[in-house]
Coordinates of C-alpha atoms and ligand atoms in Angstrom, one line a residue:
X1362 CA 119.0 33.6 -45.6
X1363 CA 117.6 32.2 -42.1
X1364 CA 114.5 30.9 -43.5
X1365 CA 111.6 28.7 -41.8
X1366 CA 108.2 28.6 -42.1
X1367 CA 106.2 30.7 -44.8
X1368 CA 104.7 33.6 -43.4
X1369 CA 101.2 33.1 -41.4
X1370 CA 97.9 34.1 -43.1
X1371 CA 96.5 37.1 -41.5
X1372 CA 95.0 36.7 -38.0
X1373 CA 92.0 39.7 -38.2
X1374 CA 88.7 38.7 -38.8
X1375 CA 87.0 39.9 -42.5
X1376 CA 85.5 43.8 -41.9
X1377 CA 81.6 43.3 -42.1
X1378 CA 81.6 46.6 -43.1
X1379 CA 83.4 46.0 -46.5
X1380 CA 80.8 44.7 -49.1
X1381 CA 82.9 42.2 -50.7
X1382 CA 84.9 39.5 -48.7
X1383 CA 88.4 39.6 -48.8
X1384 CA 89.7 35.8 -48.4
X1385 CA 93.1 35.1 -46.5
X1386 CA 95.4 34.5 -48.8
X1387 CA 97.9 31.6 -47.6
X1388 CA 101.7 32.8 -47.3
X1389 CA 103.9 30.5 -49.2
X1390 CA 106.9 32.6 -49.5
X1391 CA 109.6 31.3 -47.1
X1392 CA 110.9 34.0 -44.4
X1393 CA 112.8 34.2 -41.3
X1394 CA 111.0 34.2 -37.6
X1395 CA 112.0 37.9 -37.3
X1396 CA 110.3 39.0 -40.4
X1397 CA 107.0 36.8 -39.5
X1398 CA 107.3 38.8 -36.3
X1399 CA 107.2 42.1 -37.8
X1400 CA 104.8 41.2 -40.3
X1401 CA 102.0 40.0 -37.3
X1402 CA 103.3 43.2 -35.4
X1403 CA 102.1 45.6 -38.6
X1404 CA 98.7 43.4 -38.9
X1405 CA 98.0 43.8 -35.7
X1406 CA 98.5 47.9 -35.5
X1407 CA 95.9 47.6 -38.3
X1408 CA 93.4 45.7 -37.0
X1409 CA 93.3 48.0 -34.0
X1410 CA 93.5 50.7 -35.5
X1411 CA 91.8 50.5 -38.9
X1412 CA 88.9 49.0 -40.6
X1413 CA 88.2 48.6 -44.6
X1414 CA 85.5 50.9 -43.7
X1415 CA 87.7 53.5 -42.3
X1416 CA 89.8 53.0 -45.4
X1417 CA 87.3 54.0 -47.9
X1418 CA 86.4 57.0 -45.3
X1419 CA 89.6 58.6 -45.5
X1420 CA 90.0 57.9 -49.7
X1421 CA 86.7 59.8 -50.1
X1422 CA 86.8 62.3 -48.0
X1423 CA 90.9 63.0 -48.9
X1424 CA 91.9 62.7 -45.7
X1425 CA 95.6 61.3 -44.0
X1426 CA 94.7 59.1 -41.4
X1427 CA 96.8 60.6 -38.6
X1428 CA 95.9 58.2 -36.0
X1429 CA 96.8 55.2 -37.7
X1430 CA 100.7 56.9 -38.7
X1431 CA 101.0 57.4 -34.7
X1432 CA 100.1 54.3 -34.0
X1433 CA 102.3 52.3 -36.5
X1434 CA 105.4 55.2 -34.7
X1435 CA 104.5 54.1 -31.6
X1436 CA 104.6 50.6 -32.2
X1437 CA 108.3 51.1 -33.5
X1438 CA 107.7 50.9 -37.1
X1439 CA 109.2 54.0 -38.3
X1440 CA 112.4 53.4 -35.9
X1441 CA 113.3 50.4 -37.2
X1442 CA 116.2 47.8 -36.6
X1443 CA 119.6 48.8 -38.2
X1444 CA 121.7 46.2 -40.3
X1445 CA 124.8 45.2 -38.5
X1446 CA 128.0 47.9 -39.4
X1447 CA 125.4 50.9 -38.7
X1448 CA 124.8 51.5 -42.8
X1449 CA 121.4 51.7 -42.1
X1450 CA 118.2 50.8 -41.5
X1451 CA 117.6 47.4 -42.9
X1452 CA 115.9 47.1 -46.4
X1453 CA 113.9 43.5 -45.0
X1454 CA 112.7 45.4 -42.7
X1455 CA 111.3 48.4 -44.0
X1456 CA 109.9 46.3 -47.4
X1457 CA 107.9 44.0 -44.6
X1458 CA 106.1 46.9 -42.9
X1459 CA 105.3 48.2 -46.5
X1460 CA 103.7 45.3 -48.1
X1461 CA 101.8 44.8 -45.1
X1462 CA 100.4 48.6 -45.3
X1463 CA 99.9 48.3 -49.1
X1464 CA 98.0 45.4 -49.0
X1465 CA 95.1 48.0 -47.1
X1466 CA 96.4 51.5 -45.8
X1467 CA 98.1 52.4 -49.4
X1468 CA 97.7 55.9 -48.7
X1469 CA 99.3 55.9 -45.5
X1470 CA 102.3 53.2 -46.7
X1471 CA 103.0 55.9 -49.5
X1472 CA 103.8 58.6 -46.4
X1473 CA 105.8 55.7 -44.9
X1474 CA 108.1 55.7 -47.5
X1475 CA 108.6 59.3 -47.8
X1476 CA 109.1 58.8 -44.3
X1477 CA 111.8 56.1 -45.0
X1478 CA 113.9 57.7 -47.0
X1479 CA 113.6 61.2 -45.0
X1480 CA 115.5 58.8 -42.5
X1481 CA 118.2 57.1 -44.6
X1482 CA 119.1 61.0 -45.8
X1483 CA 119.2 61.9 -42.5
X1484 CA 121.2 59.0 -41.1
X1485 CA 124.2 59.3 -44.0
X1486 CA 124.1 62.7 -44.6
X1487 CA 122.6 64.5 -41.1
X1488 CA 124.7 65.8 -38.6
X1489 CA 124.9 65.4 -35.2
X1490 CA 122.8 68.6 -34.8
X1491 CA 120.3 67.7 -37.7
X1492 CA 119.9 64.2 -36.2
X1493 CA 118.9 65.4 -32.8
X1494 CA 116.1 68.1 -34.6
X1495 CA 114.9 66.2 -37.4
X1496 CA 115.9 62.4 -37.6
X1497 CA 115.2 61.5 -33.6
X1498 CA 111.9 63.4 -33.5
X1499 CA 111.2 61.5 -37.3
X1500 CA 112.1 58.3 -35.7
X1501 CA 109.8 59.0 -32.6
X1502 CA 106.4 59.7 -34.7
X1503 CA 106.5 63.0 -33.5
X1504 CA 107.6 64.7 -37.0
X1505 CA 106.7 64.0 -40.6
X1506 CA 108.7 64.8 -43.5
X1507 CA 108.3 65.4 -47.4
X1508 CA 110.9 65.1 -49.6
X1509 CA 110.7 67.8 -52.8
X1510 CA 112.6 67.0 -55.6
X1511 CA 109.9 67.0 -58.7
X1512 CA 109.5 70.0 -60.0
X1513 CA 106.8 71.7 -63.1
X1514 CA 109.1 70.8 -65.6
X1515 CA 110.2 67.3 -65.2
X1516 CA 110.6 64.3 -62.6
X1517 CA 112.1 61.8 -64.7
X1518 CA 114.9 64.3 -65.7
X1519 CA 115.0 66.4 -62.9
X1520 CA 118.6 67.5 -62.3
X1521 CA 118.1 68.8 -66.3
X1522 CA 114.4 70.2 -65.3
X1523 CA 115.7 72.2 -61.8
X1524 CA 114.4 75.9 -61.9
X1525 CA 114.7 75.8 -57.8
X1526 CA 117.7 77.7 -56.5
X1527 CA 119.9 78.3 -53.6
X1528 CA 121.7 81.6 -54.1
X1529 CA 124.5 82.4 -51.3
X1530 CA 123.8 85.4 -49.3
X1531 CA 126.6 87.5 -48.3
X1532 CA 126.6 87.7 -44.6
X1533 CA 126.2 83.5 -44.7
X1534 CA 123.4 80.9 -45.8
X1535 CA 121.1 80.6 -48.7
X1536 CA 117.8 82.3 -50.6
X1537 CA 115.5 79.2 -51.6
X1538 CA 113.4 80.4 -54.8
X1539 CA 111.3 78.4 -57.2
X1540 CA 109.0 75.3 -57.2
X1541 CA 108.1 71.9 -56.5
X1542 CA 106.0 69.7 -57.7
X1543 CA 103.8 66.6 -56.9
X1544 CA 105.0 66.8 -53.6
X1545 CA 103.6 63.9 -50.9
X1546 CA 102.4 65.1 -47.3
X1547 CA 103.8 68.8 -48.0
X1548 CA 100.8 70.8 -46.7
X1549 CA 101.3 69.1 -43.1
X1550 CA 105.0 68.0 -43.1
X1551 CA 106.7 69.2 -40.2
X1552 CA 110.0 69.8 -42.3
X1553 CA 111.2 69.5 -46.0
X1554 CA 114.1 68.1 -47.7
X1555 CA 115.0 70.5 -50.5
X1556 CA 117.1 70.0 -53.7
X1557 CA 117.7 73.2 -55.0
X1558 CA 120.4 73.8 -57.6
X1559 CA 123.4 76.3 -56.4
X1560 CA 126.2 76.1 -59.2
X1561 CA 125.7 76.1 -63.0
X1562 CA 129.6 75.6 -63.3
X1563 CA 129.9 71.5 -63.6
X1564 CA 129.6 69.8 -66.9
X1565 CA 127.2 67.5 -65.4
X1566 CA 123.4 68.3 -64.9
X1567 CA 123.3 66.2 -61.9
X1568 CA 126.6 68.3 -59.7
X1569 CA 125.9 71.9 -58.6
X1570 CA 122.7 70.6 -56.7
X1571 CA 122.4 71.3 -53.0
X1572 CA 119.9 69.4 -50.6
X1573 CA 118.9 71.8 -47.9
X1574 CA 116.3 70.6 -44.6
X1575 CA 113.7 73.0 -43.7
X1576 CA 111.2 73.7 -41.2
X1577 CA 107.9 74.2 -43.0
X1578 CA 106.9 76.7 -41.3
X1579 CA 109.9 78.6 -42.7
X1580 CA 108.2 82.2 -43.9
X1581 CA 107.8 82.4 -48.1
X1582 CA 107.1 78.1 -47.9
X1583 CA 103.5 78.1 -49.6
X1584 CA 101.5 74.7 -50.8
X1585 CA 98.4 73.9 -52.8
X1586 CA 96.8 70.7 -53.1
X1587 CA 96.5 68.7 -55.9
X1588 CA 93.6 66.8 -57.1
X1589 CA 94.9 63.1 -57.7
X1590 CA 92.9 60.3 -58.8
X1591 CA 94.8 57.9 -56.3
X1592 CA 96.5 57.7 -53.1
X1593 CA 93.8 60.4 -52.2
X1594 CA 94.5 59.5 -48.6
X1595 CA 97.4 61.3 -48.8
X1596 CA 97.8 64.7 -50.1
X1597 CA 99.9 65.8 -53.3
X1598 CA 100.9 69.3 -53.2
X1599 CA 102.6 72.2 -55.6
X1600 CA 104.8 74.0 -53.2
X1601 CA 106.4 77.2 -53.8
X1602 CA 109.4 78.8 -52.5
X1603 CA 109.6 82.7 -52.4
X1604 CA 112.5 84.4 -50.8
X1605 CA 112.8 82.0 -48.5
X1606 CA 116.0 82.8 -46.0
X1607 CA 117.7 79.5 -44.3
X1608 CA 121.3 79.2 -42.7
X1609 CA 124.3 77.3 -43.3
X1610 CA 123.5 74.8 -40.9
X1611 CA 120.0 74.1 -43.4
X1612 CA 123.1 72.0 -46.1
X1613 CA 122.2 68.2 -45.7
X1614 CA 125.6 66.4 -46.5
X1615 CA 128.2 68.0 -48.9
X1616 CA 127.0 71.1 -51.1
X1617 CA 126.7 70.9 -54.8
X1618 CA 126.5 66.8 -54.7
X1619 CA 122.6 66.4 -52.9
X1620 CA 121.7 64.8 -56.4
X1621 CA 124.0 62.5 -56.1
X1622 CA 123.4 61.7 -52.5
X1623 CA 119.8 61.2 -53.3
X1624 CA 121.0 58.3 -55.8
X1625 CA 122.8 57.0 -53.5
X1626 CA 119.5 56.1 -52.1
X1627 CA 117.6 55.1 -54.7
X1628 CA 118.0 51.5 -54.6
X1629 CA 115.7 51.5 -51.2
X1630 CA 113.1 54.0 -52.8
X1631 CA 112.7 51.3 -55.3
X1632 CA 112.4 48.6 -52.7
X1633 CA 110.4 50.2 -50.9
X1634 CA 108.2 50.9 -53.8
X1635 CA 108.0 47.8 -55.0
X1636 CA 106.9 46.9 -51.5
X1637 CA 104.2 49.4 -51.4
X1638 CA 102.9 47.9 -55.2
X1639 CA 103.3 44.4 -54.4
X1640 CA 101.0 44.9 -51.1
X1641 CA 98.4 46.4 -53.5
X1642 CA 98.5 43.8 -55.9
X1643 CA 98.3 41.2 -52.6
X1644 CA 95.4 43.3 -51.0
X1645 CA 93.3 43.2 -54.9
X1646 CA 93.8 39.2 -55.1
X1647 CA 92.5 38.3 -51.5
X1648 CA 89.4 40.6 -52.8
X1649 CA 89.0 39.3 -56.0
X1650 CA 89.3 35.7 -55.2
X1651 CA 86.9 36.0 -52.2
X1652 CA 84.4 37.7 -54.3
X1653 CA 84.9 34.6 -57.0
X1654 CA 84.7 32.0 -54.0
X1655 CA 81.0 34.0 -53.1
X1656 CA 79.5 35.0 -56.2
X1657 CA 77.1 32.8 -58.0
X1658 CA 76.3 32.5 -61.6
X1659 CA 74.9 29.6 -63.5
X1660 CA 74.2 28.2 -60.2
X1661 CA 77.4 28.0 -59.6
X1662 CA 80.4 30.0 -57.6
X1663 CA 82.0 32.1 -60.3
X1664 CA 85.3 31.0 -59.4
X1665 CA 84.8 27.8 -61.2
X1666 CA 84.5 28.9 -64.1
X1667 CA 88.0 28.5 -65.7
X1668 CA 88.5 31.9 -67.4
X1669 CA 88.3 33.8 -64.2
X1670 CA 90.0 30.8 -62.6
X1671 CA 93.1 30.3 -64.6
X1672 CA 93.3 34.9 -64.9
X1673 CA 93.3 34.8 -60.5
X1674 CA 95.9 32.2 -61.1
X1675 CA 98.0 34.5 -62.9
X1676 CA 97.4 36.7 -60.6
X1677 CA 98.6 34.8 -57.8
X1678 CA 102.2 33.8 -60.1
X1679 CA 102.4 38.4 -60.4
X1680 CA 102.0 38.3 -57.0
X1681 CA 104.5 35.4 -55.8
X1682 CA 106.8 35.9 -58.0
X1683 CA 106.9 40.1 -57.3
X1684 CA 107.5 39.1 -53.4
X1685 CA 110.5 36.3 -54.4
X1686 CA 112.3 38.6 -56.1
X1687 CA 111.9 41.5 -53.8
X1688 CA 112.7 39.3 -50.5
X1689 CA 115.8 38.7 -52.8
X1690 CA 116.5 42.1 -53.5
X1691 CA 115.9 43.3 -49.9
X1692 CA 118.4 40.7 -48.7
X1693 CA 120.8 41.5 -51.6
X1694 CA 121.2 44.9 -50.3
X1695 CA 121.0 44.3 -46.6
X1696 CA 124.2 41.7 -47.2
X1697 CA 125.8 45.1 -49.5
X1698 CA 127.0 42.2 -51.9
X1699 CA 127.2 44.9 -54.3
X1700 CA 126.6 45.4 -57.6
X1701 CA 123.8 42.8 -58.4
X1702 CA 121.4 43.9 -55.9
X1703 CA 120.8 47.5 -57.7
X1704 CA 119.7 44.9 -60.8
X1705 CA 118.0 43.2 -58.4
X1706 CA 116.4 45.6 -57.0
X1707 CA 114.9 47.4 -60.3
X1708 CA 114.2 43.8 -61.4
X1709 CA 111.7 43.7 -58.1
X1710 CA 110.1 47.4 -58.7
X1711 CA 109.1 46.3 -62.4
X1712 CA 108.1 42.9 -61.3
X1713 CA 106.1 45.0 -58.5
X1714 CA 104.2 47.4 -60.4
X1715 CA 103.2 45.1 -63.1
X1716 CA 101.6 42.8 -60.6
X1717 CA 99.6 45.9 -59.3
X1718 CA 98.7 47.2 -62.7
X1719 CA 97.7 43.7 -63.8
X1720 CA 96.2 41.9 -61.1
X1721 CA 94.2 45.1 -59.6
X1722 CA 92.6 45.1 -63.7
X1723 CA 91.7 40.9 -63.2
X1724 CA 90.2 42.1 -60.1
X1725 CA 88.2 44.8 -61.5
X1726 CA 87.3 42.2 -64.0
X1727 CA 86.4 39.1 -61.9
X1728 CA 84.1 42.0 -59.6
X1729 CA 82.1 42.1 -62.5
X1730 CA 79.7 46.1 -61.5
X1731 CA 80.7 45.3 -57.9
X1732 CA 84.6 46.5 -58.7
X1733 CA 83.2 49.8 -59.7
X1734 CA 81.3 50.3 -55.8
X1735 CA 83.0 53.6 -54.0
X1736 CA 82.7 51.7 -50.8
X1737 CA 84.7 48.9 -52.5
X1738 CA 88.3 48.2 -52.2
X1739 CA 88.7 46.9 -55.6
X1740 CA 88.7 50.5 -57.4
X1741 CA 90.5 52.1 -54.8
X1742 CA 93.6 49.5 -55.0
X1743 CA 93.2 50.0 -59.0
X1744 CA 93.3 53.4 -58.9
X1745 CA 96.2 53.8 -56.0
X1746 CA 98.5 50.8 -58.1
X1747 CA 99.1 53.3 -60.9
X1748 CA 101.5 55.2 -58.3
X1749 CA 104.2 53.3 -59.0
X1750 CA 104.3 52.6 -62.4
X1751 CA 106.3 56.1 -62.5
X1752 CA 107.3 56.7 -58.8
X1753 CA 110.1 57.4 -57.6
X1754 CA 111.7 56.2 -61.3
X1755 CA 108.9 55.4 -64.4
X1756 CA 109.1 51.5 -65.4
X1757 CA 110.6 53.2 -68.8
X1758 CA 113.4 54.6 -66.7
X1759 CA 114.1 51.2 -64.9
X1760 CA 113.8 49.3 -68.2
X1761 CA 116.6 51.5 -69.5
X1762 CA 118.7 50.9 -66.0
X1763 CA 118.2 47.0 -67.0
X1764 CA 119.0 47.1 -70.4
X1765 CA 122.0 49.2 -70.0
X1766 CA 123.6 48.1 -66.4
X1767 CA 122.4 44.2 -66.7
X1768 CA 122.1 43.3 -70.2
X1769 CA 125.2 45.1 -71.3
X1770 CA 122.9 47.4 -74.5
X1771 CA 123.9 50.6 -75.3
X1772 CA 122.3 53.4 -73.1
X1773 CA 119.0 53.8 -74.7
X1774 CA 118.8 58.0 -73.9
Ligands
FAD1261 C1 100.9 60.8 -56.1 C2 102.2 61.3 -56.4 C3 103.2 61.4 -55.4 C4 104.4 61.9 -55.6 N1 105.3 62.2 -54.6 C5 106.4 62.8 -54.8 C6 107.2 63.3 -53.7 O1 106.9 63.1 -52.5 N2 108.4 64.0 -54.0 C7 108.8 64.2 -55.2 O2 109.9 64.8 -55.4 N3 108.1 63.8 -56.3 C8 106.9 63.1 -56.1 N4 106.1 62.7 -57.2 C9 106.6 62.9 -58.5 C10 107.1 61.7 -59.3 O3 108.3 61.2 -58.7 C11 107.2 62.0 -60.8 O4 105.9 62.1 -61.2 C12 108.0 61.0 -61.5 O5 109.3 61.1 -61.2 C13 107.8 61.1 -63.0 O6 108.0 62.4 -63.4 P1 107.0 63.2 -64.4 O7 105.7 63.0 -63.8 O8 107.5 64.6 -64.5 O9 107.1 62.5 -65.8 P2 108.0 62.9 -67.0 O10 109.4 63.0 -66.5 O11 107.5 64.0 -67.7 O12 107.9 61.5 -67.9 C14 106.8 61.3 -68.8 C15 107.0 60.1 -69.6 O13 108.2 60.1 -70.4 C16 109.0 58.9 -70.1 N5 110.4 59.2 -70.3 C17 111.2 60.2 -69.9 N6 112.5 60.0 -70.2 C18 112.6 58.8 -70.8 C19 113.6 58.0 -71.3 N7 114.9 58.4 -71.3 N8 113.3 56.8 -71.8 C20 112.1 56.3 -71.8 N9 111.0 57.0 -71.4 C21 111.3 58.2 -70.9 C22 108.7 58.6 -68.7 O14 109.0 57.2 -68.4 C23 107.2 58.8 -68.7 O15 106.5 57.7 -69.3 C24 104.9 62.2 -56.9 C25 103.9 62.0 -58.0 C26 102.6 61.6 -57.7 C27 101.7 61.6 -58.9

């Protein structure tokens, strides 16, 4: 690791829209000049582009803030650098650009990721015809994906749960029939990225699974919204597939093993979740401990007082010690050491969302009324952290991959 300086406080001035006063937080974590550089480049897309005010505006009124995913695209941030050997975009990378956006834009960080792994499918799996029609226009900000693998009957166990099929057609391709569930950005995607089961013939839940990419507009694609109580920003959907009629050239990568090609990407999903919570949890301690530097009680700033002191403190060791491990864990898999960086890797998603969980709940505490304002941040961060406390894998499921894979136990399910 090429490390120098620790990464620069934020340059943008505090919103005077937003009613409590975030403070800059001082970066301590060490990191290279290249990530510094990406870091400033993401803060300053958002202080063009986006206010706290703006924030809270497109939370309440449900709304994807369009402009502010165009001008992230344009500013390359979806196209991102490839490690060296062409496996991929790199995992630093991508888990820089998402704290930064989690630490205000939640909303619009959850679409990145979506967005993320739309382009690590497409870049092992795609061909050269689905790269030029879905991953160059993805890469370009001119496309958005969703990625629909949940389904009504499960998420955790989802290969078990799958009711979605692919049936083979005689004169060639597939009839997509069934449903999805929970599914991010679906309503205005441009395409989809389908699992949809096509053999009941292996012994193994997880084989006979086929991932399929579609246009949305593909006739018998229908979507609903769902009412969630965070990352509002950014709609949820139930879609539905009825009789839908796509062609061979719709397979992404080999049939019957889509499931398996999925986990083959789940150690940057939880990177890049972790990334997402550990922005949160960043974003709800600059608020919190600007409010307790501001706030007076006993004729005093409440920040003195030790009990909120020492909790902020705690805070602050969630949140440090969440970004160590996943700086780790991003370099880990960037290097492909193997192995260790999966454990890593899970380690950083569980050390992630338990520093949003717990440090958006001190700050709810140390804002005393003030956490429970609509135009404050401080609900909105609590509300968004709970995302990934089961997304893209529950913290049970994790704790299960840890206990089994790094502390040798027997599987636990
Ligand atoms: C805002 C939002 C956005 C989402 N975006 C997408 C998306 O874009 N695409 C997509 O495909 N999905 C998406 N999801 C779905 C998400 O991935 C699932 O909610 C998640 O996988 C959990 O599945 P479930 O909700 O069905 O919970 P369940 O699978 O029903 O789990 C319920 C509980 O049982 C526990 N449990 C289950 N098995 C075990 C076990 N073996 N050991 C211990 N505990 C266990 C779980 O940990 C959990 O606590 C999204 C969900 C939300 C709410």
């Amino acid at each position: 690791m090429s490390t120098t300086a620790p990464h620069p406080a934020p340059t943008q001035a505090p919103d005077p829209l937003e009613p409590t006063r975030a403070v800059v937080l001082p970066g301590i974590r060490p990191e290279s000049a290249q990530v510094t550089e990406l870091r400033e480049r993401v803060r300053r897309v958002l202080a063009s582009s986006t206010s706290h005010a703006a924030l809270t505006q497109h939370d309440e009124d449900e709304v994807y803030d369009a402009g502010l995913y165009q001008a992230l695209a344009q500013e390359g941030l979806i196209r991102l650098e490839t490690v060296p050997g062409g496996r991929g975009p790199s995992h630093v990378s991508q888990t820089t650009v998402l704290e930064e956006l989690g630490a205000g834009a939640t909303s619009v960080a959850v679409s990145i990721v979506v967005q993320y792994m739309g382009v690590e499918l497409l870049h092992r799996y795609g061909n050269e015809e689905q790269q030029r029609a879905y991953l160059e226009p993805l890469l370009a900000g001119q496309a958005r994906m969703s990625f629909c693998l949940s389904e009504p009957g499960g998420g955790t166990d989802v290969a078990r749960a799958m009711r979605t099929t692919a049936t083979r057609l005689p004169g060639g391709g597939y009839r997509l029939d069934g449903a999805k569930k929970w599914i991010g950005g679906a309503s205005t995607a441009d395409f989809l990225i389908v699992l949809a089961r096509t053999s009941d013939e292996h012994r193994a839940a997880i084989d006979g699974i086929t991932m399929f990419v579609v246009p949305r507009s593909t006739p018998g694609i229908s979507s609903t919204p769902i009412d969630t109580m965070g990352i509002r920003a950014l709609e949820q959907a139930d879609l539905v597939f009825d009789d839908v009629r796509i062609g061979e050239d719709a397979v992404l990568g080999e049939p019957e093993r889509g499931f398996r090609h999925v986990l083959a990407t789940l150690n940057g999903e939880r990177l890049n979740g972790a990334a997402v919570a550990l922005g949160i949890a960043r974003g709800a301690l600059s608020h919190a401990v600007g409010h307790a530097g501001s706030r007076q009680a006993f004729g005093r700033d409440i920040g003195a007082f030790q009990a909120l002191q020492h909790a902020l403190v705690d805070a602050s060791l969630r949140v440090e010690s969440a970004g160590l491990l996943l700086a780790n864990a991003a370099e880990q898999s960037d290097a492909a050491t193997g192995g260790a960086n999966e454990t890593l890797s899970a380690l950083a998603k569980l050390a992630a969302s338990e520093a949003a969980t717990t440090v958006t709940d001190t700050g709810m505490r140390v804002m005393g009324g003030w956490g429970f304002l609509r135009q404050g941040a401080m609900q909105r961060y609590f509300r968004d952290a709970r995302l990934y406390t089961f997304a893209p894998l529950t913290d049970e499921m994790i704790r299960n991959a840890i206990g089994e894979k790094h502390l040798g136990l027997p599987r636990s399910y």
